Structure formats: structure tokens, C-alpha cells
Coordinates of C-alpha atoms in Angstrom, one line a residue:
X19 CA -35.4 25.0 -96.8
X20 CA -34.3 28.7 -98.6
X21 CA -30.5 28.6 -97.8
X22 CA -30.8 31.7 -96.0
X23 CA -32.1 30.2 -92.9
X24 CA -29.4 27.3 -92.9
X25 CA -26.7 30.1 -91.2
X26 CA -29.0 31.4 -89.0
X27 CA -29.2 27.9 -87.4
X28 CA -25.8 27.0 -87.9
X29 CA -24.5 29.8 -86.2
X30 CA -27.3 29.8 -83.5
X31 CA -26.0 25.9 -83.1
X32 CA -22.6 27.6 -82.5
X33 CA -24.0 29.9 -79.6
X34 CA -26.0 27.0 -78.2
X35 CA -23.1 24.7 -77.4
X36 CA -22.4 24.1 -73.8
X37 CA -19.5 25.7 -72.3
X38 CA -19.3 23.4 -69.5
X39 CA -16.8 20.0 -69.6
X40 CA -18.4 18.2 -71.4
X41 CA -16.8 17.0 -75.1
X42 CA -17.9 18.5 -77.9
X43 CA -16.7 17.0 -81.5
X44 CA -15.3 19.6 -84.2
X45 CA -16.4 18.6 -88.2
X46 CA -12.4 18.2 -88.7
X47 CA -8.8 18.6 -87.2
X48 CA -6.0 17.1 -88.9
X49 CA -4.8 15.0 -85.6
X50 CA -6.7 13.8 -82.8
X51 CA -4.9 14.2 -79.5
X52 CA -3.5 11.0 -78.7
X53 CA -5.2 9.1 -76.0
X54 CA -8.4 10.4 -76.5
X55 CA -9.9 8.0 -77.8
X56 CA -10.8 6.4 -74.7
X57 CA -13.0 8.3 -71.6
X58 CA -11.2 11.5 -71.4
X59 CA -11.5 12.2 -67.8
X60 CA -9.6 8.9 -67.5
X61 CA -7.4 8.9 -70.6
X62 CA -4.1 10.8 -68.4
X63 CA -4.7 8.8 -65.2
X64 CA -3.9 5.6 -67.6
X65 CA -1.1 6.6 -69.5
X66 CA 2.5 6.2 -67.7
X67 CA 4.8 9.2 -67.2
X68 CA 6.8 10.0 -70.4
X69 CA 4.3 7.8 -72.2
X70 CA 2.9 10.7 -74.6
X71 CA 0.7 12.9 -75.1
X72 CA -3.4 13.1 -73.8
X73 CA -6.2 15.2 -73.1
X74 CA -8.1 16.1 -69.8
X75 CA -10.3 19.0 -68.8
X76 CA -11.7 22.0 -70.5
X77 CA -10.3 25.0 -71.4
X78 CA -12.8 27.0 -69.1
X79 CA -10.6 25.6 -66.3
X80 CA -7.3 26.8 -67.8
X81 CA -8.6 30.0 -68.4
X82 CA -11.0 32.0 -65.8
X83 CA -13.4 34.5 -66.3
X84 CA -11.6 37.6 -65.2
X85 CA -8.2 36.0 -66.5
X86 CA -9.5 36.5 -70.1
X87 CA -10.9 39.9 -69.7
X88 CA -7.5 40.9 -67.9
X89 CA -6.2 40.3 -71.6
X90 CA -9.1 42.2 -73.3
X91 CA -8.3 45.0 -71.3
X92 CA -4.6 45.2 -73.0
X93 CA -6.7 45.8 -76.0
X94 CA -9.3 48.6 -74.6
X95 CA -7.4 51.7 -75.4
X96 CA -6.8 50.7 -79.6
X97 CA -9.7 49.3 -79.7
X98 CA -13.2 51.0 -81.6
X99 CA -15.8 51.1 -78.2
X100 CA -19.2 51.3 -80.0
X101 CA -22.2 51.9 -77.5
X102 CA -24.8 52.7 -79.0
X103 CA -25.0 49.7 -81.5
X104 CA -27.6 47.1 -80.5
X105 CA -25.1 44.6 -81.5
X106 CA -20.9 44.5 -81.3
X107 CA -19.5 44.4 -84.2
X108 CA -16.1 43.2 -84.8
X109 CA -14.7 46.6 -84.8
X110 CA -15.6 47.0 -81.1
X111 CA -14.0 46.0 -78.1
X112 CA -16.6 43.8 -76.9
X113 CA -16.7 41.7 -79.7
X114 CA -13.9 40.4 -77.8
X115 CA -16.3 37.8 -75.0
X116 CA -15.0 35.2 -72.6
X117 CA -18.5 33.1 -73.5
X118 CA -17.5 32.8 -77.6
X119 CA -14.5 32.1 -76.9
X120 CA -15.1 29.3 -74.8
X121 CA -18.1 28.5 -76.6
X122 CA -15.8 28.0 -79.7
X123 CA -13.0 26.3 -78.2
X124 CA -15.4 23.4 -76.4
X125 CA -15.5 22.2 -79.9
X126 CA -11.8 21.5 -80.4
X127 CA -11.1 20.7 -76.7
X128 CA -11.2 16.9 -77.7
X129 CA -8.7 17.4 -80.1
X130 CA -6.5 18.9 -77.4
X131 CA -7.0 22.4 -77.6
X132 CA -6.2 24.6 -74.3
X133 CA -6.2 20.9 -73.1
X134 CA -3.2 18.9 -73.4
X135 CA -1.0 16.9 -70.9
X136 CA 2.3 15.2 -71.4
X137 CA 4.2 12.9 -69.4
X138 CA 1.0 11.2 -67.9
X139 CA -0.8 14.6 -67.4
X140 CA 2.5 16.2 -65.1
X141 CA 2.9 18.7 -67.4
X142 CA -0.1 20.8 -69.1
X143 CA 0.9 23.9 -71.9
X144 CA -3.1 24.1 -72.2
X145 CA -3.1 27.2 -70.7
X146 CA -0.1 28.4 -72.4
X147 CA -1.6 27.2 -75.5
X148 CA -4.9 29.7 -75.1
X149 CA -2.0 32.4 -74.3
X150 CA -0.4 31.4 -77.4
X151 CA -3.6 32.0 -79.6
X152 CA -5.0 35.0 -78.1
X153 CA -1.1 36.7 -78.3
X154 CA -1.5 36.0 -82.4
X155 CA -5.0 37.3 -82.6
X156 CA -4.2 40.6 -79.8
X157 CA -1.1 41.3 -81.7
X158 CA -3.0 41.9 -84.9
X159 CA -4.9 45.0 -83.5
X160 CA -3.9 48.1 -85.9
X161 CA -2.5 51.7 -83.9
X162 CA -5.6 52.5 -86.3
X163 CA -8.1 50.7 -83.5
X164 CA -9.5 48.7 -86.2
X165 CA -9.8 45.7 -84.0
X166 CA -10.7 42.7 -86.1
X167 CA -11.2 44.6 -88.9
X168 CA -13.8 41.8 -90.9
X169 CA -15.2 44.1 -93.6
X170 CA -15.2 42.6 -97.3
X171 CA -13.0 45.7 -98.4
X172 CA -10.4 44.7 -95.7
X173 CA -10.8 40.9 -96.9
X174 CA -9.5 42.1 -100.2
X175 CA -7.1 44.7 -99.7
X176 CA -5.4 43.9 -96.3
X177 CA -6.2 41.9 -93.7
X178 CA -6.4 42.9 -89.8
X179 CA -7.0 41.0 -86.4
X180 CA -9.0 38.2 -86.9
X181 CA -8.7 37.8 -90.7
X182 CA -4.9 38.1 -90.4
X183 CA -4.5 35.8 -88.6
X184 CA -7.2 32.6 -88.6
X185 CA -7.8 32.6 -92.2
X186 CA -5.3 33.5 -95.8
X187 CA -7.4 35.5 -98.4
X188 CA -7.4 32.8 -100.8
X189 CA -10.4 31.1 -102.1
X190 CA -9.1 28.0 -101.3
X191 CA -9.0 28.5 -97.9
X192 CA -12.2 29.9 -97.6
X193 CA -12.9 27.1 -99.2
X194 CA -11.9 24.6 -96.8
X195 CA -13.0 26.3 -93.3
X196 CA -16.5 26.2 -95.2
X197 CA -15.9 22.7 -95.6
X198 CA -14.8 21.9 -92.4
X199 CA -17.1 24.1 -90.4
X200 CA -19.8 24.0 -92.4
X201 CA -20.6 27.8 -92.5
X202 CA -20.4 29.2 -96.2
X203 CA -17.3 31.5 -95.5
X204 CA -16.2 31.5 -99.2
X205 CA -19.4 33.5 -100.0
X206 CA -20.2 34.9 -96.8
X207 CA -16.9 36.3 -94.9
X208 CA -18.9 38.7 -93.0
X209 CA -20.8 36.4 -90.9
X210 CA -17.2 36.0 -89.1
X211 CA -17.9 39.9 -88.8
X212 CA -20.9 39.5 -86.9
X213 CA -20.5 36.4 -85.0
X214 CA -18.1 36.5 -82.1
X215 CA -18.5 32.3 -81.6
X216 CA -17.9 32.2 -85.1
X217 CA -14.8 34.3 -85.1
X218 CA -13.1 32.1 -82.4
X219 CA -13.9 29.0 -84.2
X220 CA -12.4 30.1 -87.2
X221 CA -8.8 31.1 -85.5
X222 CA -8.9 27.9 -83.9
X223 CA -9.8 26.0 -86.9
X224 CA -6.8 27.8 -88.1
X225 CA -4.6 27.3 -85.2
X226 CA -5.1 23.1 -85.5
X227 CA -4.9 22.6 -88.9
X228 CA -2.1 22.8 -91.0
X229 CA -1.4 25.1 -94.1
X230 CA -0.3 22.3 -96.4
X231 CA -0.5 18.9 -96.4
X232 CA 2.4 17.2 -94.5
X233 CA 3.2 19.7 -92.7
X234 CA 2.2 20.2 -88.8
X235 CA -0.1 22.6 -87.5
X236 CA 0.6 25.9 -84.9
X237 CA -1.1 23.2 -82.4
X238 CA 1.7 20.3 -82.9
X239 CA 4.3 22.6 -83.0
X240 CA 3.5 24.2 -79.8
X241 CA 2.7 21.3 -77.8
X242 CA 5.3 18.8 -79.0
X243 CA 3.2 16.7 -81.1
X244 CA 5.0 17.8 -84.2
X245 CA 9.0 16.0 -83.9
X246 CA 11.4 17.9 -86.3
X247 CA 13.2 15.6 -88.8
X248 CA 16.9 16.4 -89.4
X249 CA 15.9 18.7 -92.1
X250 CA 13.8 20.7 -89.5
X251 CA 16.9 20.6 -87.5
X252 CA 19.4 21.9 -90.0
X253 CA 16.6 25.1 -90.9
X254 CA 16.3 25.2 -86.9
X255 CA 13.0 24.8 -86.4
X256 CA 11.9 23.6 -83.7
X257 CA 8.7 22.6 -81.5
X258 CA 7.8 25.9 -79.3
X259 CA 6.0 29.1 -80.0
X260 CA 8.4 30.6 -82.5
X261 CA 7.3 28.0 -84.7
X262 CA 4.0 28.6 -84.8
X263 CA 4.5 32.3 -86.4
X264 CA 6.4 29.7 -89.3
X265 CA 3.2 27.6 -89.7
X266 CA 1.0 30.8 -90.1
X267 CA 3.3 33.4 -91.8
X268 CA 5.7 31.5 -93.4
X269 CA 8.8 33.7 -94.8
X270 CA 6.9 37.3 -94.6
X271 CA 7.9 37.2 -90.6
X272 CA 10.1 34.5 -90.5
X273 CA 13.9 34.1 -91.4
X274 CA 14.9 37.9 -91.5
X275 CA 16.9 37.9 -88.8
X276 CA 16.1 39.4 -84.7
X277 CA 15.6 42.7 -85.7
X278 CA 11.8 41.6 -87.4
X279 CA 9.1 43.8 -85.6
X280 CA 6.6 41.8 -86.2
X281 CA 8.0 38.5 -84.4
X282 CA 9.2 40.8 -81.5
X283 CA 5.6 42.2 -81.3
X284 CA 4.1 39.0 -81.1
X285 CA 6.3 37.7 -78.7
X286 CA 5.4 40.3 -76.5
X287 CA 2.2 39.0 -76.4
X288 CA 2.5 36.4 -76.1
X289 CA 5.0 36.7 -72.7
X290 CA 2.8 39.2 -71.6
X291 CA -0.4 37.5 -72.0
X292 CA 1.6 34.9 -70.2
X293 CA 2.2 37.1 -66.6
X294 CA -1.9 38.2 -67.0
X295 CA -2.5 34.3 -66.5
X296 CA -0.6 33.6 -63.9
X297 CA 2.1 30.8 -65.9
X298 CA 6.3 32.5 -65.2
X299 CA 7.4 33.5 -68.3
X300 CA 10.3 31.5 -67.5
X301 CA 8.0 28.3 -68.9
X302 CA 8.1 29.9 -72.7
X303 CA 11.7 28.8 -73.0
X304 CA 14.7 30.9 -74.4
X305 CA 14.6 33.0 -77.3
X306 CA 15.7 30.4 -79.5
X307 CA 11.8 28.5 -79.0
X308 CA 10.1 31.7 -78.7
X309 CA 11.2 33.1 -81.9
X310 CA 11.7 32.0 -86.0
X311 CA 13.9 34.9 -87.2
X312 CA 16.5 32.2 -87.7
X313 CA 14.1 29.9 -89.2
X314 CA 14.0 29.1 -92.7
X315 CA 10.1 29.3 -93.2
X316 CA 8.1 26.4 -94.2
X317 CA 6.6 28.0 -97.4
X318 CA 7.8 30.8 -99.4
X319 CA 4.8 32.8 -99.5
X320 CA 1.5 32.8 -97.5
X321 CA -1.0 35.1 -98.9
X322 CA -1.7 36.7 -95.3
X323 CA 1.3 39.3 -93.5
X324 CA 1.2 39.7 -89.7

């Protein structure tokens, strides 16, 4: 078979994947979510309170129809509307579609994704979790309205909404999420461009695996999975959503003090995206969780800014 047709059919496989409950496996995450490795619609009912960490449920449930699209709507108004193409492209607002999101995220749900429960499924950040992504990935749209600005000139030069965030312009990492997810990014970055599922997959590829090896990934350090040793301690990092913009942005964002407009911005977001799901605020924690401009970052230079 000509490898031009092996796309087409991967990414139709993408578009074809239930949306519904039922467990879909992802080529690779670093971690599975503990617990599931045993029926996952029982897996919190057997674990004890305090006991850990499991998964239950889909992220469709976390996140409703109209919930979703009450954070596209933030986005309308910088975002390119394009009509009178026969098909979105990632420059247009409705590139931005509850069913590739979900579509995507079904694939990393086992792996705890929008999914998690601790303390023997009493408390759930899933849905704080999909607030958490989505706040990255809105906060990227440019006062420009290029919204998910995918074009091979951007992939070179600068990088906007999705490409900021889910993926660094280095061939090596191009590398690996064509590894991973089997879809030849490292030649072909524009099929990200033109495939909404595909988009979302790759951001949450992104989101659950780590940068480098041995460290944890935006999903660990959100949920609790990731425990900081003393040295985390002493560079004050610590398990909540500041963290994450450490993991992804390292020290272009990170460590400059609370006066950084980019963390503010994506905290924002992130609180805001927050009140349009219906979680309090509240639940994000104090500024010291929500933020890393006290941080010292993980790595000293990623190749992407936010």
C-alpha cells in the first residue's frame, strides 16, 4: 500500500472512535493511572479512601455538550470565522468541536485523562483537569485571531494555539508524537492543520507525557500523581496547575517573578474556564498552586514560548 493512503486511514481511524464510555487504549503514555488495571467501572468502588489514585468514567460526563462550547464562545470574537470553506481549517473558529475533542480524549481516558479519582473516587479534578488543558490551548489564541495557527511557516518561525502549546518545534519531538501516535508529524505537520481529532490528540499526547525523561508530566503534576522530592520543595514546585506551565514552558514563563503576563493570562483561563463549568474557583487553590513565577523551572530552555 502507497503511503499516501496510510494517513487517510489513520486519521479516519481517529474520527471513527467511539465517543461513548467505553475504553479506548492510546499507543503510549508514560504512566498508567493506578488502579486501572483491573475493570475500570469497578476499580474506585475497590480501593479504600486515601488509598490512591484510580480511574472511572469518561470525560464526556465531566464535560457536557453546551459546557464546551460555552468555552468556545470565549474564543468567538479573536477567532478567523471562515464560511464559505467546505472544510474548517484550523484558523477558524469551528475547528474548535466538542466531538474531536472527545473523540481524542477517549483514547487517553484509561490513562486517567479528564478521569481521575482520589481518595477511593471522593474526590475527582477530571473535570478540572479538561479546564486545565483547554485554558493552555484558549490562552494561546493571538489578538491577531490566528487561532491555532498550524501553517508550516508558523511551525518555523513562531508557533500559535495549538502548536504552542501540544508540541516544541524540534524534530525530536516531532519525532516522538509520530512515534507514539503513529501519524508522520515529523514530515507532515499540517495534517494537525486539517484534522480537528488529530489536533486534540496531539495536545493531549502532550499534556501526559513528559518533556524529559524522569521528570513528570502536566497530567501528574496536576492530579497529584507526581510527589515533589525535597529538591522540588526547595525550588517550590509543587503539584497543582502552576506546575504544569513548568513542565511545558520551562524558564521562558516560569521563575520571573508575579508580574509575568503570560502566567497571569493563563491563569485566567484557566479560573475562568473554571466558573463556565460549573467547579468554584475556590477548588484551584491559592496563588501559590496556581502559579510558577516563583518556580525555578524544570529545564532551562524549551524550544516553544507561550
Amino acid at each position: 500500500m502507497e503511503y499516501k493512503w496510510i494517513v487517510p486511514f489513520t486519521i479516519l481511524a481517529f474520527i471513527l472512535v467511539q465517543v461513548n464510555c467505553i475504553w479506548h487504549r492510546a499507543r503510549y503514555v508514560p504512566k498508567p493511572c493506578t488502579g486501572c488495571h483491573i475493570d475500570r467501572r469497578l476499580c474506585c468502588m475497590l480501593m479504600e479512601e486515601g488509598e490512591g489514585i484510580c480511574c472511572n468514567g469518561c470525560v464526556s460526563q465531566n464535560v457536557q455538550h453546551t459546557q464546551f462550547y460555552s468555552l468556545r464562545s470565549l474564543l468567538a470574537n479573536r477567532a478567523v470565522y471562515e464560511p464559505s470553506k467546505k472544510k474548517p481549517s484550523s484558523w477558524s473558529i469551528e475547528f474548535w468541536n466538542y466531538t474531536s475533542f472527545i473523540t481524542a480524549a477517549a483514547q487517553y481516558q484509561p490513562y486517567g485523562f479528564g478521569t481521575t479519582y482520589k481518595d477511593g473516587g471522593k474526590v475527582s479534578p477530571g473535570k478540572m483537569e479538561v479546564a486545565a488543558l483547554l485554558a493552555h490551548i484558549g490562552s494561546k489564541v493571538t489578538t491577531k485571531g490566528t487561532f491555532l495557527d498550524l501553517s508550516i511557516d508558523s511551525f518555523m518561525t513562531q508557533s500559535n494555539g495549538f502548536s504552542l502549546f501540544m508540541i516544541s518545534i524540534r524534530n525530536y519531538n516531532y519525532g516522538e508524537a509520530t512515534k507514539d501516535l503513529n501519524v508522520d508529524l515529523l514530515n507532515h505537520p499540517e495534517y494537525i492543520e486539517e484534522n480537528a481529532t488529530l489536533a486534540f490528540l496531539v495536545a493531549i499526547w502532550r499534556w501526559m507525557t513528559p518533556i524529559k525523561e524522569n521528570q513528570p508530566s502536566a497530567h501528574d503534576v496536576f492530579i497529584g500523581n507526581w510527589k515533589p522530592t525535597e529538591n522540588d520543595n526547595l525550588a517550590k514546585r509543587v503539584s497543582g496547575f502552576g506546575t504544569t506551565m513548568n513542565v511545558l514552558y520551562g524558564d521562558l514563563v516560569c521563575g520571573k517573578g508575579n508580574n509575568e503576563t503570560s502566567v497571569n493570562n493563563i491563569i485566567e483561563y484557566y479560573l475562568h474556564y473554571l466558573d463556565r463549568i460549573g467547579v468554584n474557583r475556590n477548588k484551584a487553590g491559592p496563588h501559590e498552586l496556581l502559579s510558577c513565577a516563583d518556580q525555578v523551572p524544570f529545564n532551562p530552555y524549551v524550544a516553544l514560548s507561550p
